Amino acid sequence: MKSKNFVIKSTLLLLIFSALMFAQKKGTIIGKVTDASNGETLYGANILIAGTAIGDATDLEGKYRIRNVVPGTYKVHFRYMGYKTKTIEIKVFAGRAVEQNVALEIAMLEGEEVVVTGLLQGQAAAINQQLSSNTIVNVVSKDKIQELPDQNAAESIGRLPGVSIERNAGEGTKVVVRGLSPKFNSITINGERIPATDAENRSVDLSMISPDVLEGIEVFKALTPDKDADAVGGSINFVIKKASEGFKGNVRVQGGYNDHEEDYKNYKASFSLSDRFFNNKLGVIFTGNYQRANRSSDIFDASYSYLREDSEGKAVIGVGNLNLGDRIETRDRYGASLSLDYDLENGEITLSSLYGRTERDEVRRRKRYRVSQSYTEYWLRNREINTDLFTNSLSGTHDFDFVQIDWRTSYSLSKRNMPRSHDSQFRELSAFTGDLVEDQGPQMIPLGAKNDLANTFFKQDFIDSEDIDDKDFTAKLDFKVPFNLSSDITGYIKFGGKYRSKDRQRDKSQLATLGFDINKIGKENPGLYDVTSEQKVRINNFYDTGFSVGEFLNGAYDFGPALSAEKLDEFAEKWSSYYKPNATMDLEDYEAGEKIGAGYLMAQVNITDKFMILPGFRYEYTKNEYTSVVGNVVSLDGGGSTIKNRRDSVGQTNFDQFLPMVQFKYKATDWFDIRGAVTKSLSRPNYFNLVPWERISNFNQTVERGNPNLKPTIAWNYDLFVSFYGNFGLFTVGGFYKNLKDIDYIRTSRITDAGPTEGYELTEPENGIDETIVKGIEVELQTNLTFLPSPFDGIVLYINYSHITSETYYPYLKTGPRNPLPPFDFTFIDTVRSGKMPGQPDNIANIALGYEKGGFSGRLSMVYQGESLQSIGNRAELDGYTDSFVRWDLTAQYKFDNGISIYTNINNLSNIPDKAYLGSKVYLTKEEYFGWTADLGVRYKF
């Protein structure tokens, strides 16, 4: 090991010394590449000295820098796909930097004039950014973001190959990359990690990030050693806008309509203002946005149970519960960002801040038919959930020709606060006529219900609150040493380190009053409430006579009376002394600390202008510390609970990983290249799974607990892609293969150790012993038809398709034969069965057909997402799936010469619901309708 370190250090010192010696005798070419038609910078333009491997690609600001050039006169090619290549003769002097700015013109057929607007610019930018990258990446450019009819960043990412969407209330919130759930992805802003927003896992809710503040979105599907290693699915980076030269602004205002609620009170406004000062040294850009959206829906929800096997060995499934829900929800989003950058003589310093907040106000009325228990229940939930995201970073780049030094510090905070969730339950006993058949469909259940509201009483009431805080502090330092061993062998050595400290805590609480105390209130206050003959408080005391659910699920079901959130809140406030704390919730509280130290070494070697290889490794050390509570849950008379034998529990775990990686790119011709990668990455266990909490219920004979000894998931990733491209587009096809070890699952088993909990059912997370395989193919086509005669030259087409398969193994507790000895109870067998990864659809497709001519542009978009596994049962018939869907969106706009545009967006044109089922589509478990939405707006750009 010592000899290995000596070799690495000696090699680095030799390369740095050589670079210093070379730099004293050589020169530099610097400059900026822009679009000749509008002055916009071109990100991803390729600059190459003719006949050599010496060159560079432009950055986000269109800047480039070619170092270590031997003095002399050279022909330099400036290439940007879709634009005319320009060749300029440049004379380089020793020890000096020669500035050459270039404006490129759009490629067009001779004699034809092509007016480039949003669709073509967005497509060209995305193609060039992908081609200039030395890794495997998909891009949503800034122009493309503005042209898409998406409400948030998650929706925009969902149009890329290999990406599917998890939705909440019909709106995209989290992304699944290559069939791996959101917890397997790394989410960053300008390269810095966003703290998780989920209560239990490491996923991030992306719905709070407005597309209006973004310069672009990058989805890296193959890691390089200078990126965080915990990105088995992919690393998603949001690029925040920076100021360009001159005072510029972009203001947008729109109104919207929600068809489901026939609501016109949807609106959105955003702006960005930017300028550069002090001879363009200081750049300032400020953005802000606000949106109100109605996300109400009608919900059908059914659950089923396994009854027995029929004579052919097939499962007989019975309906356990039918739930009908009416949700009224509004979402308010606020966001702002401020970015300051100051140009130094050889670099820049940037201060960037972003803030986003989502406020959800929800009232959900639910009618539940509990067939297996012969109950009918009415529920009302009135809650508010607020999610905040704040990230602030200070970074610098210093280029000394012989070495580039990059540093960054950042502080990020995410906060999920549910200040109050009020859940009220009413129950009707013996609620069915007895004519129900155990395996009939859910649509028949209401026909057998008595709906005896006179004997439906107030059963119980809960008031919950929850706070989750996640804070990250990060510091990193990178060194990049370029080298030119000859005109045909160039590249750089890059090395550095990073430190990340995370503090996370969750605090849950609940107040509850049960039927005993509610009945007591009715008895002790005669005449105040209408009561049953048994002195139980009736449901009719809390009707909302001014609210009607309407044609619920298109008239398929009769929802019943609507409950009043205001009256139930008044009841809870008036009789607050009857609400007792439920100490069980304290067992889910925790504090977590996570410290990660990382170091890496990598190199990029260019051999002529055809071949690039990028080898390297990353080392990460992780230290976790968790504190929680353990104890026995004891119910109190009249409601509430306490914890017996309560004590604090502390857990700690440390682990390290050595992660080698290698990537290559071979450019066979000017229109074809091959890319490949072999990388090792990891995924740390979910937060709550690591917490050393424990809950013992003697009543239910169950034990639930965390496992601080969980190991991280380790993955070997293999990628191979080929790309064909030209001035009229890009076609890419490739495949990936992932081998994952030590995936953690929630396992249910029986406690066999002697003691007070022997025989209890145990639920805890464990690492699986079997390997998981995820593989797939991705195909992408981006093209324009500007070579066709008018009017067909305005067509822009985007298509991608992904096919993904996976196999993993799920642990479960199988019921065995009865014990032959008294008390003749069942035996249980711990076993596993295979299945695909949760959230992984087999097929994903996106099609966008755009057209632009003159000032008009329009786009019709289609998203197809195949079925995906949602939950695992003890047999295949009991597995839960989300259903496949096809969704259509439409956007159109017209741009006037004075910078004003008018536009319209229509989302979910065909009113596609979210659906789920159990085993077979015959057993529908969920159907949620949101309706379609439409926006009409105006944009002013100056």
mmCIF file of C-alpha atoms in Angstrom, residues 206-319:
data_model
loop_
_atom_site.group_PDB
_atom_site.id
_atom_site.type_symbol
_atom_site.label_atom_id
_atom_site.label_comp_id
_atom_site.label_asym_id
_atom_site.label_seq_id
_atom_site.Cartn_x
_atom_site.Cartn_y
_atom_site.Cartn_z
ATOM 1 C CA LEU A 206 -38.503 18.238 -6.986
ATOM 2 C CA SER A 207 -41.917 19.866 -7.378
ATOM 3 C CA MET A 208 -40.725 22.872 -5.356
ATOM 4 C CA ILE A 209 -38.070 23.754 -7.961
ATOM 5 C CA SER A 210 -39.495 26.054 -10.604
ATOM 6 C CA PRO A 211 -38.146 25.714 -14.173
ATOM 7 C CA ASP A 212 -38.082 29.529 -14.361
ATOM 8 C CA VAL A 213 -34.896 29.779 -12.259
ATOM 9 C CA LEU A 214 -32.953 27.175 -14.248
ATOM 10 C CA GLU A 215 -30.301 27.552 -16.921
ATOM 11 C CA GLY A 216 -30.491 23.852 -17.653
ATOM 12 C CA ILE A 217 -30.847 20.325 -16.240
ATOM 13 C CA GLU A 218 -28.194 17.619 -16.566
ATOM 14 C CA VAL A 219 -28.796 13.926 -15.858
ATOM 15 C CA PHE A 220 -25.452 12.135 -15.554
ATOM 16 C CA LYS A 221 -25.915 8.389 -15.963
ATOM 17 C CA ALA A 222 -22.256 7.393 -15.613
ATOM 18 C CA LEU A 223 -20.250 8.862 -12.749
ATOM 19 C CA THR A 224 -16.777 10.358 -12.847
ATOM 20 C CA PRO A 225 -14.582 10.250 -9.716
ATOM 21 C CA ASP A 226 -15.030 13.976 -9.024
ATOM 22 C CA LYS A 227 -18.763 13.475 -8.357
ATOM 23 C CA ASP A 228 -20.464 12.098 -5.230
ATOM 24 C CA ALA A 229 -20.535 8.317 -5.430
ATOM 25 C CA ASP A 230 -24.022 7.814 -3.983
ATOM 26 C CA ALA A 231 -25.811 7.943 -7.333
ATOM 27 C CA VAL A 232 -26.535 4.384 -8.466
ATOM 28 C CA GLY A 233 -29.451 5.516 -10.636
ATOM 29 C CA GLY A 234 -28.070 8.842 -11.786
ATOM 30 C CA SER A 235 -26.864 12.266 -10.721
ATOM 31 C CA ILE A 236 -29.320 15.067 -11.532
ATOM 32 C CA ASN A 237 -27.849 18.561 -11.556
ATOM 33 C CA PHE A 238 -29.880 21.772 -11.766
ATOM 34 C CA VAL A 239 -27.908 24.660 -13.226
ATOM 35 C CA ILE A 240 -28.900 28.083 -11.904
ATOM 36 C CA LYS A 241 -28.840 31.060 -14.262
ATOM 37 C CA LYS A 242 -25.922 33.503 -14.356
ATOM 38 C CA ALA A 243 -25.869 37.069 -15.608
ATOM 39 C CA SER A 244 -24.850 37.800 -19.192
ATOM 40 C CA GLU A 245 -23.637 41.130 -20.554
ATOM 41 C CA GLY A 246 -26.169 44.004 -20.566
ATOM 42 C CA PHE A 247 -29.348 44.666 -18.625
ATOM 43 C CA LYS A 248 -31.788 41.866 -19.389
ATOM 44 C CA GLY A 249 -35.116 40.757 -18.064
ATOM 45 C CA ASN A 250 -37.724 38.082 -18.504
ATOM 46 C CA VAL A 251 -41.194 38.524 -17.011
ATOM 47 C CA ARG A 252 -44.007 35.994 -17.265
ATOM 48 C CA VAL A 253 -47.588 36.125 -16.017
ATOM 49 C CA GLN A 254 -50.260 33.485 -16.605
ATOM 50 C CA GLY A 255 -53.716 32.464 -15.483
ATOM 51 C CA GLY A 256 -55.013 28.915 -15.397
ATOM 52 C CA TYR A 257 -58.101 26.717 -15.372
ATOM 53 C CA ASN A 258 -58.609 23.410 -13.545
ATOM 54 C CA ASP A 259 -61.273 21.300 -15.248
ATOM 55 C CA HIS A 260 -61.831 18.919 -12.337
ATOM 56 C CA GLU A 261 -62.940 21.694 -9.986
ATOM 57 C CA GLU A 262 -63.976 24.152 -12.734
ATOM 58 C CA ASP A 263 -61.600 26.540 -11.024
ATOM 59 C CA TYR A 264 -60.164 29.653 -12.694
ATOM 60 C CA LYS A 265 -58.095 30.689 -9.646
ATOM 61 C CA ASN A 266 -54.842 29.149 -10.865
ATOM 62 C CA TYR A 267 -52.070 31.565 -11.662
ATOM 63 C CA LYS A 268 -48.327 31.909 -11.927
ATOM 64 C CA ALA A 269 -45.863 34.778 -12.178
ATOM 65 C CA SER A 270 -42.101 34.821 -12.524
ATOM 66 C CA PHE A 271 -39.331 37.224 -13.385
ATOM 67 C CA SER A 272 -35.567 37.377 -13.819
ATOM 68 C CA LEU A 273 -33.429 40.510 -13.961
ATOM 69 C CA SER A 274 -29.716 40.543 -14.706
ATOM 70 C CA ASP A 275 -26.877 42.889 -15.526
ATOM 71 C CA ARG A 276 -23.110 43.215 -15.297
ATOM 72 C CA PHE A 277 -21.278 46.097 -13.642
ATOM 73 C CA PHE A 278 -17.759 47.514 -13.273
ATOM 74 C CA ASN A 279 -16.690 46.839 -16.857
ATOM 75 C CA ASN A 280 -18.629 43.576 -16.857
ATOM 76 C CA LYS A 281 -16.629 42.267 -13.899
ATOM 77 C CA LEU A 282 -19.596 41.832 -11.540
ATOM 78 C CA GLY A 283 -22.645 39.911 -12.670
ATOM 79 C CA VAL A 284 -25.954 39.996 -10.796
ATOM 80 C CA ILE A 285 -29.063 37.978 -11.547
ATOM 81 C CA PHE A 286 -32.174 37.901 -9.404
ATOM 82 C CA THR A 287 -35.207 35.687 -10.041
ATOM 83 C CA GLY A 288 -38.518 35.191 -8.327
ATOM 84 C CA ASN A 289 -41.636 33.115 -8.887
ATOM 85 C CA TYR A 290 -45.040 32.426 -7.378
ATOM 86 C CA GLN A 291 -47.641 29.854 -8.338
ATOM 87 C CA ARG A 292 -51.029 28.746 -7.072
ATOM 88 C CA ALA A 293 -52.360 25.431 -8.379
ATOM 89 C CA ASN A 294 -55.519 23.482 -7.621
ATOM 90 C CA ARG A 295 -54.548 19.798 -7.272
ATOM 91 C CA SER A 296 -57.943 18.431 -6.174
ATOM 92 C CA SER A 297 -59.100 14.964 -7.171
ATOM 93 C CA ASP A 298 -61.648 12.154 -6.856
ATOM 94 C CA ILE A 299 -60.149 8.967 -5.427
ATOM 95 C CA PHE A 300 -61.198 5.335 -5.644
ATOM 96 C CA ASP A 301 -59.162 3.110 -3.324
ATOM 97 C CA ALA A 302 -59.728 -0.589 -2.630
ATOM 98 C CA SER A 303 -57.836 -3.215 -0.642
ATOM 99 C CA TYR A 304 -58.034 -6.966 -0.961
ATOM 100 C CA SER A 305 -57.107 -10.049 1.037
ATOM 101 C CA TYR A 306 -56.045 -13.561 0.183
ATOM 102 C CA LEU A 307 -58.848 -15.979 1.134
ATOM 103 C CA ARG A 308 -57.657 -19.393 -0.032
ATOM 104 C CA GLU A 309 -56.583 -21.399 -3.055
ATOM 105 C CA ASP A 310 -59.159 -22.803 -5.422
ATOM 106 C CA SER A 311 -59.094 -26.365 -6.764
ATOM 107 C CA GLU A 312 -56.567 -25.349 -9.435
ATOM 108 C CA GLY A 313 -54.166 -23.736 -6.943
ATOM 109 C CA LYS A 314 -55.082 -20.176 -7.915
ATOM 110 C CA ALA A 315 -55.600 -17.506 -5.280
ATOM 111 C CA VAL A 316 -59.133 -16.502 -4.348
ATOM 112 C CA ILE A 317 -59.069 -12.780 -3.621
ATOM 113 C CA GLY A 318 -61.698 -10.988 -1.552
ATOM 114 C CA VAL A 319 -62.445 -7.273 -1.164
#
